[in-house]
Short mmCIF file of C-alpha atoms and ligand atoms in Angstrom, two decimals:
data_model
loop_
_atom_site.label_atom_id
_atom_site.label_comp_id
_atom_site.label_asym_id
_atom_site.label_seq_id
_atom_site.Cartn_x
_atom_site.Cartn_y
_atom_site.Cartn_z
CA MET A 1 80.97 94.52 145.61
CA ASN A 2 81.16 98.24 146.35
CA ILE A 3 81.03 100.84 143.79
CA ARG A 4 82.15 104.32 144.74
CA TRP A 5 81.50 107.37 142.35
CA LEU A 6 84.29 109.88 142.63
CA GLY A 7 82.59 112.26 140.20
CA HIS A 8 82.78 112.69 136.36
CA SER A 9 83.67 109.19 135.05
CA ALA A 10 85.77 108.08 137.90
CA PHE A 11 84.77 105.07 139.78
CA GLU A 12 86.37 102.83 142.37
CA ILE A 13 85.11 99.29 142.18
CA LYS A 14 85.94 96.92 145.04
CA SER A 15 85.44 93.21 144.42
CA ASP A 16 84.08 90.82 146.95
CA GLU A 17 87.61 89.33 147.06
CA GLY A 18 89.16 92.87 147.72
CA LEU A 19 90.37 93.78 144.26
CA LYS A 20 90.23 97.48 143.94
CA ILE A 21 89.72 98.71 140.46
CA LEU A 22 89.96 102.52 139.63
CA VAL A 23 88.39 103.55 136.44
CA ASP A 24 89.33 106.85 134.85
CA PRO A 25 90.98 108.49 137.87
CA PHE A 26 90.40 112.15 137.15
CA ILE A 27 90.86 113.23 140.77
CA SER A 28 93.09 116.23 141.43
CA ASN A 29 91.55 118.45 138.74
CA ASN A 30 88.02 117.13 139.12
CA PRO A 31 85.90 119.87 140.71
CA ALA A 32 83.28 117.09 141.63
CA CYS A 33 85.72 114.69 143.39
CA THR A 34 85.79 114.58 147.24
CA VAL A 35 88.75 112.52 147.77
CA ALA A 36 92.49 113.13 147.45
CA VAL A 37 94.88 111.33 145.19
CA GLU A 38 96.72 110.04 148.39
CA ASP A 39 93.62 108.27 149.64
CA LEU A 40 93.32 105.97 146.66
CA HIS A 41 95.14 102.63 146.85
CA PRO A 42 93.87 100.56 143.78
CA ASP A 43 95.41 97.34 142.61
CA LEU A 44 94.39 98.17 139.29
CA ILE A 45 93.71 101.26 137.22
CA CYS A 46 91.67 101.18 133.80
CA VAL A 47 91.75 104.18 131.66
CA THR A 48 89.20 104.46 128.83
CA HIS A 49 91.04 106.98 126.76
CA GLY A 50 93.89 109.56 126.89
CA HIS A 51 91.82 112.81 127.48
CA ALA A 52 92.89 114.55 130.65
CA ASP A 53 89.26 114.15 132.31
CA HIS A 54 89.81 110.35 132.12
CA PHE A 55 93.57 109.68 132.29
CA GLY A 56 93.77 112.08 135.18
CA ASP A 57 96.24 111.29 137.96
CA ALA A 58 96.61 107.56 136.63
CA MET A 59 100.39 107.70 136.63
CA GLU A 60 100.70 109.29 140.06
CA ILE A 61 98.31 107.03 141.72
CA ALA A 62 100.04 104.00 139.98
CA ASP A 63 103.43 105.15 141.07
CA ARG A 64 102.33 105.55 144.70
CA SER A 65 100.28 102.43 144.94
CA GLY A 66 102.02 100.05 142.37
CA ALA A 67 98.82 99.54 140.66
CA LEU A 68 98.65 97.85 137.23
CA LEU A 69 97.62 100.33 134.52
CA ILE A 70 95.29 98.89 131.82
CA GLY A 71 94.57 100.76 128.73
CA ASN A 72 94.49 100.28 124.93
CA HIS A 73 97.76 99.44 123.17
CA GLU A 74 98.76 102.89 122.51
CA LEU A 75 98.15 104.10 126.08
CA SER A 76 99.95 101.10 127.48
CA ILE A 77 103.05 101.97 125.27
CA PHE A 78 102.79 105.46 126.65
CA PHE A 79 102.67 104.16 130.22
CA ALA A 80 105.50 101.87 129.71
CA ARG A 81 107.82 104.46 128.34
CA GLN A 82 107.18 106.41 131.56
CA GLY A 83 108.45 103.31 133.33
CA MET A 84 105.06 102.27 134.63
CA GLU A 85 103.81 98.70 134.77
CA SER A 86 101.03 98.47 132.17
CA ARG A 87 98.91 95.88 130.31
CA GLY A 88 97.83 96.71 126.80
CA MET A 89 94.55 95.52 125.41
CA ASN A 90 92.33 96.14 122.35
CA ILE A 91 88.66 96.17 121.47
CA GLY A 92 87.07 92.67 121.89
CA GLY A 93 89.71 91.26 123.95
CA SER A 94 89.72 90.39 127.57
CA SER A 95 92.32 90.01 130.28
CA THR A 96 91.92 88.62 133.94
CA VAL A 97 93.42 90.15 137.03
CA GLN A 98 93.04 87.81 140.18
CA ASN A 99 89.47 86.66 139.40
CA VAL A 100 87.86 89.69 137.62
CA LYS A 101 87.85 89.40 133.91
CA ILE A 102 88.10 92.78 132.01
CA THR A 103 86.85 93.01 128.38
CA MET A 104 87.66 96.15 126.27
CA VAL A 105 84.67 97.15 124.23
CA ASP A 106 84.04 99.92 121.55
CA ALA A 107 83.32 103.60 122.38
CA THR A 108 82.35 106.08 119.77
CA HIS A 109 84.73 108.92 120.68
CA SER A 110 88.28 110.07 120.08
CA SER A 111 91.38 109.50 122.05
CA ASP A 112 94.62 111.43 122.24
CA ILE A 113 96.93 112.09 124.99
CA ASP A 114 96.11 115.74 125.34
CA PHE A 115 97.73 116.90 128.49
CA MET A 116 101.26 116.65 127.07
CA GLU A 117 102.95 119.73 125.60
CA GLU A 118 103.03 117.77 122.22
CA ILE A 119 99.77 116.02 121.70
CA ALA A 120 100.32 112.33 121.10
CA ALA A 121 98.12 109.81 119.39
CA GLY A 122 96.32 107.68 121.89
CA GLY A 123 94.61 104.86 119.91
CA SER A 124 90.75 104.38 120.08
CA ALA A 125 88.58 105.20 123.05
CA CYS A 126 86.99 102.21 124.73
CA GLY A 127 84.63 101.00 127.33
CA PHE A 128 85.26 98.32 129.69
CA ILE A 129 83.22 95.34 130.99
CA PHE A 130 84.18 93.81 134.37
CA GLU A 131 83.00 90.45 135.21
CA MET A 132 83.31 90.14 138.89
CA GLU A 133 84.19 86.92 140.73
CA GLY A 134 80.56 86.12 141.32
CA GLY A 135 79.69 86.52 137.48
CA LYS A 136 78.14 90.02 137.89
CA LYS A 137 78.98 92.25 135.04
CA ILE A 138 79.77 96.11 135.25
CA TYR A 139 79.85 98.02 131.92
CA HIS A 140 81.78 101.33 132.18
CA ALA A 141 81.00 102.99 128.74
CA GLY A 142 83.76 105.60 128.90
CA ASP A 143 82.98 108.67 126.73
CA THR A 144 80.92 107.84 123.77
CA GLY A 145 77.93 108.51 121.61
CA LEU A 146 75.09 106.11 121.04
CA PHE A 147 76.12 103.27 118.67
CA GLY A 148 74.27 100.30 117.47
CA ASP A 149 76.51 97.69 118.97
CA MET A 150 75.47 98.67 122.30
CA LYS A 151 72.53 96.49 121.58
CA THR A 152 73.92 93.75 119.35
CA ILE A 153 77.24 93.25 121.17
CA ILE A 154 77.16 94.91 124.61
CA GLY A 155 73.58 94.01 125.33
CA ASP A 156 73.02 90.85 123.59
CA ILE A 157 76.41 89.19 124.17
CA TYR A 158 77.90 90.60 127.26
CA LYS A 159 74.53 91.36 129.10
CA PRO A 160 75.87 93.64 131.86
CA ASP A 161 74.05 93.74 135.11
CA ILE A 162 75.04 97.40 135.84
CA ALA A 163 75.89 100.02 133.17
CA MET A 164 77.55 103.29 133.86
CA LEU A 165 76.55 105.74 131.14
CA PRO A 166 77.56 109.33 130.31
CA ILE A 167 74.74 111.92 130.10
CA GLY A 168 76.38 115.15 129.94
CA ASP A 169 76.04 115.98 126.25
CA ARG A 170 78.31 118.11 124.22
CA PHE A 171 81.30 115.51 124.31
CA THR A 172 79.00 112.42 124.79
CA MET A 173 75.53 111.12 124.88
CA ALA A 174 72.81 113.33 126.29
CA PRO A 175 70.04 112.01 128.56
CA HIS A 176 67.83 111.18 125.75
CA GLU A 177 70.57 109.12 123.92
CA ALA A 178 71.72 107.60 127.04
CA ALA A 179 67.99 106.49 127.84
CA ILE A 180 67.96 104.63 124.44
CA ALA A 181 71.35 103.08 125.27
CA ALA A 182 69.96 101.99 128.63
CA GLU A 183 67.21 100.13 126.75
CA TRP A 184 69.50 98.65 124.13
CA ILE A 185 71.98 97.41 126.78
CA GLY A 186 69.28 95.94 128.91
CA SER A 187 70.99 96.34 132.35
CA THR A 188 68.64 96.18 135.37
CA LYS A 189 70.73 99.00 136.95
CA ILE A 190 71.97 102.24 135.36
CA MET A 191 74.25 104.79 136.84
CA PRO A 192 74.71 108.23 134.98
CA MET A 193 78.04 109.73 134.97
CA HIS A 194 80.07 112.48 133.12
CA TYR A 195 77.57 115.22 134.13
CA ASN A 196 77.66 118.32 136.38
CA THR A 197 81.36 118.30 136.62
CA PHE A 198 81.52 121.62 134.82
CA PRO A 199 78.66 124.10 133.72
CA ILE A 200 79.28 122.75 130.16
CA ILE A 201 77.98 119.29 130.85
CA GLU A 202 75.33 120.38 133.41
CA GLN A 203 72.24 117.84 133.47
CA ASP A 204 69.47 116.83 135.78
CA PRO A 205 69.90 113.21 136.58
CA GLU A 206 66.25 112.87 137.73
CA TYR A 207 65.16 113.88 134.17
CA PHE A 208 67.33 111.04 132.85
CA LYS A 209 65.87 108.65 135.33
CA ASN A 210 62.42 109.65 134.21
CA LEU A 211 63.36 108.95 130.47
CA VAL A 212 64.74 105.55 131.47
CA GLN A 213 61.67 104.51 133.57
CA ASN A 214 59.34 105.69 130.87
CA ARG A 215 60.91 103.15 128.53
CA MET A 216 61.51 100.41 131.01
CA GLU A 217 59.71 100.72 134.37
CA ASP A 218 61.47 98.09 136.25
CA THR A 219 65.07 99.44 135.46
CA GLU A 220 66.77 101.13 138.47
CA VAL A 221 68.54 104.24 137.88
CA ILE A 222 71.09 104.69 140.70
CA ILE A 223 72.02 108.37 141.09
CA LEU A 224 74.91 108.77 143.35
CA ASN A 225 76.57 111.85 144.68
CA PRO A 226 80.16 112.20 144.25
CA GLY A 227 81.94 110.23 147.09
CA GLN A 228 78.97 107.99 147.65
CA THR A 229 79.07 104.21 147.56
CA TYR A 230 76.71 101.75 146.10
CA LYS A 231 76.83 98.37 147.48
CA GLU A 232 75.65 94.97 146.43
NI1 NI B 1 86.93 112.26 126.16
MN1 MN B 2 85.47 113.07 128.92
#
């Protein structure tokens, strides 16, 4: 599989069988993003919550590519009312697209649809676990603070191989909390996200890497530049 970071919390995950999944497609207004909306052709778009820096260009990309939109129940109703094909889920549930199983998990954050003139309720913010065809699991935490179920549910039950964790502080975990999250989740590979997009969430990913490796020396912290792809 290939994992391309598009900056902020936007990732494109390409499965071995060719399924292209776009997570939190904040592209056109994302100062860190190096690709254009027109260059993305996903089969599936997963949105962790309704905030503009995650919802992003989801509808425009879905409209152009015919991608299926996945979000919580409230977001899926919103998508459907805009005439888009969508699939609603909720915390603890799974849904399969081709041979990739998607599980919606908790995130400790808020979620409204905040880019409309009238702010609409957006249900609960979430994270996703993608179980790829070969069995590898990728956890995208969305926006979240540290919470205990990262250990008891995400770590002990789902056991993701790769975890994408926000480290920007202010709206999410900071490096210190994210390093604890990394230990609780127990993934062998950690990718920091949601930092350095704006001055307000400026962080040094190498500092985060040191914090993680001080706790668990065998954990690999994969620091990508926006636009860069990790392959395995
Ligand atoms: Ni948010
Ligand atoms: Mn955010």
